[in-house]
Amino acid sequence: MPRHILATLVVAAALAGFSAPHAFAAPSPTSQDQTFLVQSHQGNLAEIAAGKDAGRHGTTACVQRAGQTWVRDHTKLDASVRKLAYATHTTLPSTPSAAQQKELKAVQAKAGTSAYDSAWLKAQDAAHRKTLAAIDQEIKYGSNASEIAAARTARPVVAMHLDMVRGGVCHPMPHGTHHGG
């Protein structure tokens, strides 16, 4: 009899263990905040690297200036992210994501050609739209007031960068047209 009771308890414990995670499957607010910090940091690292690269390889003064702006603004934004990560004991990666690194390498492959600026602008358009989505997600679903405030502070900076690359200010050609590359 004790063996049967023990077996029943083991099965009950196993079932409870398997069903408990389902009750907590939705990301917790803390998870949202930590994800935001990690994504923000990696995005800042990627934008700083892209900005430096534009300064070296941009063929127009506008792309070179945009690169300088990225380095300045994303360095400042990242200082806030690192401070928040420290305060919340969130571990940050030391490099941009693999996808971000791959995108930068694809743009760098066009260095020295007329296609570089267009590739850089296209990559920055996509990166900044993705960053705005992450910022909006944090503003809507975050629970840490300091991180939500940081997202609200970052939003106009990132939106301004997106306007720079989309608004024709740096585009060497009209939207929708393509030339070699």
Coordinates of C-alpha atoms in Angstrom, one line a residue:
M1 CA 0.0 0.0 0.0
P2 CA 2.7 2.6 0.8
R3 CA 4.3 1.9 -2.6
H4 CA 1.0 2.7 -4.4
I5 CA 0.6 5.9 -2.4
L6 CA 4.2 6.9 -3.2
A7 CA 3.6 6.2 -6.9
T8 CA 0.4 8.3 -6.8
L9 CA 2.3 11.2 -5.2
V10 CA 5.1 11.0 -7.8
V11 CA 2.6 11.0 -10.6
A12 CA 0.7 13.9 -9.0
A13 CA 3.9 15.9 -8.5
A14 CA 5.0 15.2 -12.1
L15 CA 1.6 16.4 -13.4
A16 CA 1.7 19.5 -11.3
G17 CA 5.1 20.3 -12.5
F18 CA 4.0 20.0 -16.1
S19 CA 0.9 22.0 -15.7
A20 CA 2.3 24.8 -13.6
P21 CA 4.4 26.4 -16.3
H22 CA 1.4 26.8 -18.5
A23 CA -0.2 29.0 -15.9
F24 CA 2.8 31.3 -16.1
A25 CA 3.5 31.0 -19.9
A26 CA 2.7 34.7 -20.6
P27 CA 5.7 36.9 -20.2
S28 CA 5.8 38.6 -16.9
P29 CA 6.2 42.4 -16.7
T30 CA 9.8 41.9 -15.5
S31 CA 10.5 39.7 -18.5
Q32 CA 9.1 42.5 -20.8
D33 CA 11.4 45.1 -19.1
Q34 CA 14.4 42.9 -19.2
T35 CA 13.8 42.0 -22.9
F36 CA 13.5 45.8 -23.6
L37 CA 16.8 46.5 -21.9
V38 CA 18.6 43.7 -23.8
Q39 CA 17.1 44.7 -27.2
S40 CA 17.8 48.4 -26.6
H41 CA 21.4 47.7 -25.7
Q42 CA 22.0 45.5 -28.7
G43 CA 20.3 48.0 -30.9
N44 CA 22.4 50.8 -29.5
L45 CA 25.6 48.8 -30.1
A46 CA 24.5 48.0 -33.6
E47 CA 23.6 51.7 -34.3
I48 CA 26.9 52.9 -32.9
A49 CA 28.8 50.5 -35.1
A50 CA 26.7 51.4 -38.2
G51 CA 27.2 55.1 -37.4
K52 CA 31.0 54.7 -37.2
D53 CA 30.9 52.7 -40.5
A54 CA 28.9 55.4 -42.2
G55 CA 31.5 57.9 -41.1
R56 CA 34.2 55.8 -42.8
H57 CA 32.4 54.6 -45.9
G58 CA 29.5 57.0 -46.5
T59 CA 29.7 58.6 -50.0
T60 CA 27.5 61.6 -49.2
A61 CA 28.0 64.2 -46.5
C62 CA 24.4 63.5 -45.3
V63 CA 25.0 59.8 -44.6
Q64 CA 28.3 60.7 -42.9
R65 CA 26.5 63.3 -40.7
A66 CA 23.7 60.8 -39.9
G67 CA 26.4 58.3 -38.8
Q68 CA 27.9 60.9 -36.5
T69 CA 24.4 61.6 -35.1
W70 CA 23.8 57.9 -34.5
V71 CA 27.1 57.5 -32.6
R72 CA 26.3 60.5 -30.4
D73 CA 22.6 59.7 -29.8
H74 CA 22.9 55.9 -29.3
T75 CA 25.9 56.3 -27.0
K76 CA 23.9 58.6 -24.8
L77 CA 20.8 56.3 -25.0
D78 CA 22.9 53.3 -24.2
A79 CA 24.4 55.0 -21.1
S80 CA 20.8 55.1 -19.7
V81 CA 20.1 51.5 -20.7
R82 CA 23.3 50.3 -19.0
K83 CA 22.4 52.3 -15.8
L84 CA 18.9 50.7 -15.7
A85 CA 20.3 47.2 -16.4
Y86 CA 22.7 47.6 -13.5
A87 CA 19.9 48.8 -11.2
T88 CA 17.7 45.9 -12.1
H89 CA 20.4 43.3 -12.2
T90 CA 19.8 42.6 -15.9
T91 CA 22.7 41.1 -17.7
L92 CA 23.4 42.7 -21.1
P93 CA 25.2 41.1 -24.0
S94 CA 28.5 42.5 -25.2
T95 CA 27.7 42.5 -28.9
P96 CA 24.8 43.3 -31.2
S97 CA 22.6 40.3 -32.1
A98 CA 23.8 37.9 -34.8
A99 CA 21.1 39.3 -37.2
Q100 CA 22.3 42.9 -36.6
Q101 CA 26.0 41.9 -37.2
K102 CA 25.0 40.1 -40.4
E103 CA 23.1 43.2 -41.6
L104 CA 26.1 45.5 -40.9
K105 CA 28.4 43.1 -42.7
A106 CA 26.1 43.1 -45.7
V107 CA 26.2 46.9 -45.8
Q108 CA 29.9 47.0 -45.3
A109 CA 30.3 44.7 -48.3
K110 CA 29.2 47.6 -50.4
A111 CA 31.8 50.0 -49.0
G112 CA 33.6 51.9 -51.8
T113 CA 30.7 51.6 -54.1
S114 CA 27.8 53.9 -55.0
A115 CA 25.4 51.3 -53.5
Y116 CA 26.8 51.8 -49.9
D117 CA 24.6 54.8 -49.0
S118 CA 21.4 53.3 -50.3
A119 CA 22.1 50.0 -48.5
W120 CA 23.0 51.8 -45.3
L121 CA 19.8 53.9 -45.4
K122 CA 17.7 50.9 -46.1
A123 CA 19.2 49.0 -43.2
Q124 CA 18.7 52.0 -40.9
D125 CA 15.1 52.4 -41.9
A126 CA 14.4 48.7 -41.0
A127 CA 16.4 48.9 -37.8
H128 CA 14.8 52.1 -36.5
R129 CA 11.3 50.8 -37.3
K130 CA 12.0 47.7 -35.3
T131 CA 13.4 49.8 -32.5
L132 CA 10.3 52.0 -32.4
A133 CA 8.1 48.8 -32.2
A134 CA 10.2 47.6 -29.2
I135 CA 9.9 51.1 -27.5
D136 CA 6.2 51.1 -28.0
Q137 CA 5.9 47.6 -26.6
E138 CA 7.8 48.7 -23.5
I139 CA 5.7 51.9 -23.1
K140 CA 2.5 49.8 -23.4
Y141 CA 3.4 46.6 -21.4
G142 CA 6.4 47.5 -19.3
S143 CA 6.1 47.6 -15.5
N144 CA 9.3 49.3 -14.4
A145 CA 8.6 53.1 -14.3
S146 CA 12.2 54.0 -14.9
E147 CA 12.4 51.8 -18.0
I148 CA 9.1 53.1 -19.3
A149 CA 10.4 56.6 -18.8
A150 CA 13.6 55.7 -20.7
A151 CA 11.5 54.3 -23.6
R152 CA 9.5 57.5 -23.7
T153 CA 12.8 59.5 -23.7
A154 CA 14.3 57.4 -26.5
R155 CA 11.2 57.4 -28.7
P156 CA 11.6 60.9 -30.2
V157 CA 15.3 60.3 -30.8
V158 CA 14.7 57.1 -32.7
A159 CA 11.7 58.6 -34.6
M160 CA 14.0 61.6 -35.6
H161 CA 16.6 59.1 -36.9
L162 CA 13.9 57.3 -38.9
D163 CA 12.7 60.6 -40.3
M164 CA 16.3 61.4 -41.4
V165 CA 16.5 58.1 -43.4
R166 CA 13.0 58.0 -44.7
G167 CA 12.2 61.7 -45.2
G168 CA 14.4 62.1 -48.3
V169 CA 16.9 64.1 -46.4
C170 CA 19.7 61.6 -47.0
H171 CA 18.1 59.6 -49.8
P172 CA 20.3 59.9 -52.9
M173 CA 17.3 58.8 -55.0
P174 CA 13.4 59.0 -54.8
H175 CA 11.6 56.3 -52.7
G176 CA 11.0 53.2 -54.7
T177 CA 13.7 53.6 -57.3
H178 CA 16.8 51.4 -57.3
H179 CA 20.1 51.5 -58.9
G180 CA 22.8 48.8 -59.1
G181 CA 23.5 46.9 -56.0

